[in-house]
Amino acid sequence: MPLILWVAAHGSLIAIVVICVAIEVILQGADHGFWGSPRWRGLAYQNGGFWRGLLDNWQPNYAAQPVTMFASYGFLHGGVMHLLVNMITLVSLGQLVIERVGQLRFALIYALSLLGGALGFALLSAAVQPMVGASGALFGLAGVVTGWEYTARRLAREGIGPVLRVIGLLTLLNVIMYWAMDGNLAWETHLGGFLAGWAAGWWVREIDQS
């Protein structure tokens, strides 16, 4: 497919990547003194990260923060490597979803997965530090693809062993990352995103059949 046609067919995916990359570039520039202030990253996390305590009795920086953080956390990252890994994963999984359901429904699935990741963190985590990153939505995309494969195999009366292996690999990946990061992994976000993505994918599939 010519590049211009690929871009046109994946505009919503590209928009998400551009926003995430632009934010991290701005923060990296501030970190290294090219512009702004080194305080910008801290301010971004303070105002855009997901703070579990804001759902209890913490004082927000602005009135809407306890609501907006359910989306804003997904566009902030903890550095270049965090961004790079997430964006590579986003492009890989995002293309698969767009090719099946189109850009608008991809955007809807992504948004629901992002929300599901935040809900998972809100319900299961007791962390006092902020949670940032697109991985909740990315696990949602993985949940969509896995759920579609599960449904296809059930309809074809085939075994679901490959689906269980994918779930097992994702679980193992989280265990390894949790250990490698000394527990600083928001697995709750990954779980919430995966479940929300699986459900959203089933719902979109039902819409396609109606």
CSV table of C-alpha atoms in Angstrom, one decimal:
chain,number,residue,atom,x,y,z
A,1,MET,CA,0.0,0.0,0.0
A,2,PRO,CA,1.4,3.4,-0.9
A,3,LEU,CA,2.5,5.5,2.1
A,4,ILE,CA,-0.1,8.2,1.6
A,5,LEU,CA,-2.9,5.6,1.5
A,6,TRP,CA,-1.6,3.9,4.6
A,7,VAL,CA,-1.5,7.2,6.4
A,8,ALA,CA,-5.0,8.0,5.4
A,9,ALA,CA,-6.2,4.6,6.5
A,10,HIS,CA,-4.5,4.8,9.9
A,11,GLY,CA,-5.0,8.5,10.8
A,12,SER,CA,-6.4,7.8,14.2
A,13,LEU,CA,-3.5,5.5,15.1
A,14,ILE,CA,-1.0,8.1,13.8
A,15,ALA,CA,-2.7,10.9,15.8
A,16,ILE,CA,-2.3,8.9,19.1
A,17,VAL,CA,1.4,8.3,18.3
A,18,VAL,CA,2.0,11.9,17.4
A,19,ILE,CA,0.5,13.2,20.6
A,20,CYS,CA,2.4,10.8,22.8
A,21,VAL,CA,5.7,11.5,21.0
A,22,ALA,CA,5.2,15.3,20.9
A,23,ILE,CA,4.6,15.3,24.7
A,24,GLU,CA,7.7,13.3,25.4
A,25,VAL,CA,9.8,15.4,23.1
A,26,ILE,CA,8.7,18.5,24.8
A,27,LEU,CA,9.5,17.0,28.2
A,28,GLN,CA,12.8,15.6,27.1
A,29,GLY,CA,13.8,19.1,25.7
A,30,ALA,CA,12.9,20.6,29.1
A,31,ASP,CA,14.8,17.9,31.0
A,32,HIS,CA,18.0,18.7,29.0
A,33,GLY,CA,17.6,22.5,29.2
A,34,PHE,CA,16.8,23.1,25.5
A,35,TRP,CA,13.6,25.0,26.5
A,36,GLY,CA,11.2,25.6,29.3
A,37,SER,CA,12.2,24.3,32.7
A,38,PRO,CA,13.3,20.9,34.1
A,39,ARG,CA,10.2,21.2,36.3
A,40,TRP,CA,7.9,20.6,33.4
A,41,ARG,CA,8.0,16.8,33.7
A,42,GLY,CA,7.1,16.9,37.3
A,43,LEU,CA,4.3,19.3,36.6
A,44,ALA,CA,3.0,17.1,33.8
A,45,TYR,CA,2.9,14.1,36.1
A,46,GLN,CA,1.3,16.1,38.9
A,47,ASN,CA,-1.5,17.4,36.6
A,48,GLY,CA,-1.9,14.6,34.1
A,49,GLY,CA,-0.8,11.4,35.8
A,50,PHE,CA,-3.2,9.0,37.5
A,51,TRP,CA,-3.1,9.6,41.2
A,52,ARG,CA,-5.0,6.9,43.1
A,53,GLY,CA,-5.2,9.2,46.2
A,54,LEU,CA,-7.4,11.7,44.3
A,55,LEU,CA,-10.2,9.2,44.5
A,56,ASP,CA,-10.0,9.3,48.2
A,57,ASN,CA,-9.3,12.5,50.1
A,58,TRP,CA,-6.4,14.1,48.3
A,59,GLN,CA,-6.8,17.7,47.1
A,60,PRO,CA,-6.7,18.0,43.3
A,61,ASN,CA,-4.7,20.7,41.6
A,62,TYR,CA,-7.8,21.6,39.6
A,63,ALA,CA,-11.4,20.7,39.9
A,64,ALA,CA,-11.6,18.3,37.0
A,65,GLN,CA,-8.4,16.4,37.7
A,66,PRO,CA,-10.0,13.4,39.3
A,67,VAL,CA,-11.9,12.9,36.0
A,68,THR,CA,-9.4,14.0,33.4
A,69,MET,CA,-6.7,11.8,34.8
A,70,PHE,CA,-8.7,8.7,33.6
A,71,ALA,CA,-7.5,9.7,30.1
A,72,SER,CA,-4.6,12.0,30.4
A,73,TYR,CA,-2.4,9.4,32.1
A,74,GLY,CA,-2.2,7.4,28.8
A,75,PHE,CA,-0.4,10.2,26.9
A,76,LEU,CA,2.4,10.6,29.4
A,77,HIS,CA,5.4,8.3,29.6
A,78,GLY,CA,8.4,7.8,31.9
A,79,GLY,CA,11.1,8.4,29.4
A,80,VAL,CA,12.3,7.6,25.9
A,81,MET,CA,12.5,3.8,26.3
A,82,HIS,CA,9.0,3.6,27.9
A,83,LEU,CA,7.6,5.6,25.0
A,84,LEU,CA,9.5,3.7,22.4
A,85,VAL,CA,8.3,0.2,23.6
A,86,ASN,CA,4.7,1.4,23.9
A,87,MET,CA,4.6,3.1,20.5
A,88,ILE,CA,6.1,0.1,18.7
A,89,THR,CA,3.5,-2.1,20.4
A,90,LEU,CA,0.7,0.4,19.6
A,91,VAL,CA,1.6,0.5,15.9
A,92,SER,CA,1.8,-3.3,15.7
A,93,LEU,CA,-1.5,-4.0,17.4
A,94,GLY,CA,-3.3,-0.9,16.2
A,95,GLN,CA,-2.9,-1.9,12.6
A,96,LEU,CA,-4.5,-5.3,13.2
A,97,VAL,CA,-7.5,-3.7,14.9
A,98,ILE,CA,-8.0,-1.0,12.3
A,99,GLU,CA,-7.8,-3.4,9.4
A,100,ARG,CA,-10.7,-5.4,11.0
A,101,VAL,CA,-13.0,-2.7,12.3
A,102,GLY,CA,-11.8,0.6,10.8
A,103,GLN,CA,-10.5,3.8,12.4
A,104,LEU,CA,-13.6,5.0,14.3
A,105,ARG,CA,-14.2,1.8,16.0
A,106,PHE,CA,-10.4,1.4,16.7
A,107,ALA,CA,-10.5,4.8,18.4
A,108,LEU,CA,-13.6,3.7,20.5
A,109,ILE,CA,-11.8,0.5,21.5
A,110,TYR,CA,-8.7,2.4,22.4
A,111,ALA,CA,-10.6,4.9,24.5
A,112,LEU,CA,-12.5,2.1,26.3
A,113,SER,CA,-9.3,0.2,27.0
A,114,LEU,CA,-7.6,3.4,28.3
A,115,LEU,CA,-10.6,3.9,30.6
A,116,GLY,CA,-10.5,0.2,31.6
A,117,GLY,CA,-6.8,0.4,32.5
A,118,ALA,CA,-7.5,3.4,34.7
A,119,LEU,CA,-10.4,1.6,36.4
A,120,GLY,CA,-8.2,-1.4,37.1
A,121,PHE,CA,-5.6,0.8,38.7
A,122,ALA,CA,-8.2,2.7,40.7
A,123,LEU,CA,-9.8,-0.5,42.0
A,124,LEU,CA,-6.8,-2.7,42.7
A,125,SER,CA,-3.8,-0.4,43.4
A,126,ALA,CA,-2.9,1.3,46.6
A,127,ALA,CA,0.1,3.2,45.1
A,128,VAL,CA,0.9,6.7,46.2
A,129,GLN,CA,3.0,7.5,43.1
A,130,PRO,CA,1.4,8.5,39.8
A,131,MET,CA,0.7,6.0,37.1
A,132,VAL,CA,1.5,7.0,33.5
A,133,GLY,CA,1.8,5.3,30.1
A,134,ALA,CA,-0.3,3.9,27.2
A,135,SER,CA,0.2,0.3,28.2
A,136,GLY,CA,-3.3,0.0,29.7
A,137,ALA,CA,-4.8,0.7,26.3
A,138,LEU,CA,-2.2,-1.5,24.6
A,139,PHE,CA,-3.1,-4.4,26.7
A,140,GLY,CA,-6.7,-3.5,25.7
A,141,LEU,CA,-5.7,-4.0,22.1
A,142,ALA,CA,-4.1,-7.3,23.0
A,143,GLY,CA,-7.4,-8.2,24.7
A,144,VAL,CA,-9.4,-7.3,21.6
A,145,VAL,CA,-7.2,-9.5,19.3
A,146,THR,CA,-7.2,-12.4,21.8
A,147,GLY,CA,-10.9,-12.2,22.3
A,148,TRP,CA,-11.6,-12.3,18.6
A,149,GLU,CA,-9.4,-15.3,18.3
A,150,TYR,CA,-11.2,-17.0,21.1
A,151,THR,CA,-14.6,-16.3,19.5
A,152,ALA,CA,-13.4,-17.5,16.1
A,153,ARG,CA,-12.1,-20.8,17.6
A,154,ARG,CA,-15.3,-21.4,19.6
A,155,LEU,CA,-17.4,-20.9,16.5
A,156,ALA,CA,-15.2,-23.2,14.5
A,157,ARG,CA,-15.3,-25.7,17.3
A,158,GLU,CA,-11.5,-25.6,17.6
A,159,GLY,CA,-9.4,-25.8,20.7
A,160,ILE,CA,-8.6,-22.6,22.6
A,161,GLY,CA,-5.1,-23.7,23.5
A,162,PRO,CA,-3.5,-20.9,21.4
A,163,VAL,CA,-5.6,-18.3,23.2
A,164,LEU,CA,-4.6,-19.7,26.6
A,165,ARG,CA,-1.0,-19.6,25.6
A,166,VAL,CA,-1.2,-15.9,24.7
A,167,ILE,CA,-2.9,-15.2,28.0
A,168,GLY,CA,-0.1,-17.2,29.8
A,169,LEU,CA,2.6,-15.3,27.9
A,170,LEU,CA,1.1,-11.9,28.8
A,171,THR,CA,0.9,-13.0,32.4
A,172,LEU,CA,4.5,-14.2,32.4
A,173,LEU,CA,5.5,-10.9,30.8
A,174,ASN,CA,3.9,-9.0,33.6
A,175,VAL,CA,5.6,-11.1,36.2
A,176,ILE,CA,9.0,-10.7,34.6
A,177,MET,CA,8.5,-6.9,34.2
A,178,TYR,CA,7.3,-6.6,37.8
A,179,TRP,CA,10.4,-8.4,39.1
A,180,ALA,CA,12.8,-6.4,36.8
A,181,MET,CA,11.2,-3.1,37.8
A,182,ASP,CA,11.3,-3.9,41.6
A,183,GLY,CA,7.5,-3.9,41.8
A,184,ASN,CA,7.1,-0.5,40.0
A,185,LEU,CA,4.8,-1.9,37.4
A,186,ALA,CA,1.1,-1.0,37.2
A,187,TRP,CA,-0.1,-4.5,36.5
A,188,GLU,CA,-3.5,-3.4,37.6
A,189,THR,CA,-3.7,-1.1,34.6
A,190,HIS,CA,-2.7,-3.9,32.3
A,191,LEU,CA,-5.3,-6.2,33.7
A,192,GLY,CA,-8.1,-3.6,33.5
A,193,GLY,CA,-7.1,-2.6,30.0
A,194,PHE,CA,-7.0,-6.2,28.8
A,195,LEU,CA,-10.5,-7.0,30.2
A,196,ALA,CA,-12.0,-3.8,28.9
A,197,GLY,CA,-10.4,-4.5,25.4
A,198,TRP,CA,-11.8,-8.0,25.3
A,199,ALA,CA,-15.2,-6.8,26.2
A,200,ALA,CA,-15.0,-3.9,23.7
A,201,GLY,CA,-13.9,-6.2,21.0
A,202,TRP,CA,-16.9,-8.5,21.6
A,203,TRP,CA,-19.2,-5.5,21.6
A,204,VAL,CA,-17.8,-4.2,18.3
A,205,ARG,CA,-18.1,-7.6,16.8
A,206,GLU,CA,-21.8,-7.8,17.8
A,207,ILE,CA,-22.4,-4.4,16.2
A,208,ASP,CA,-20.8,-5.7,12.9
A,209,GLN,CA,-23.3,-8.6,12.9
A,210,SER,CA,-26.4,-6.5,13.6
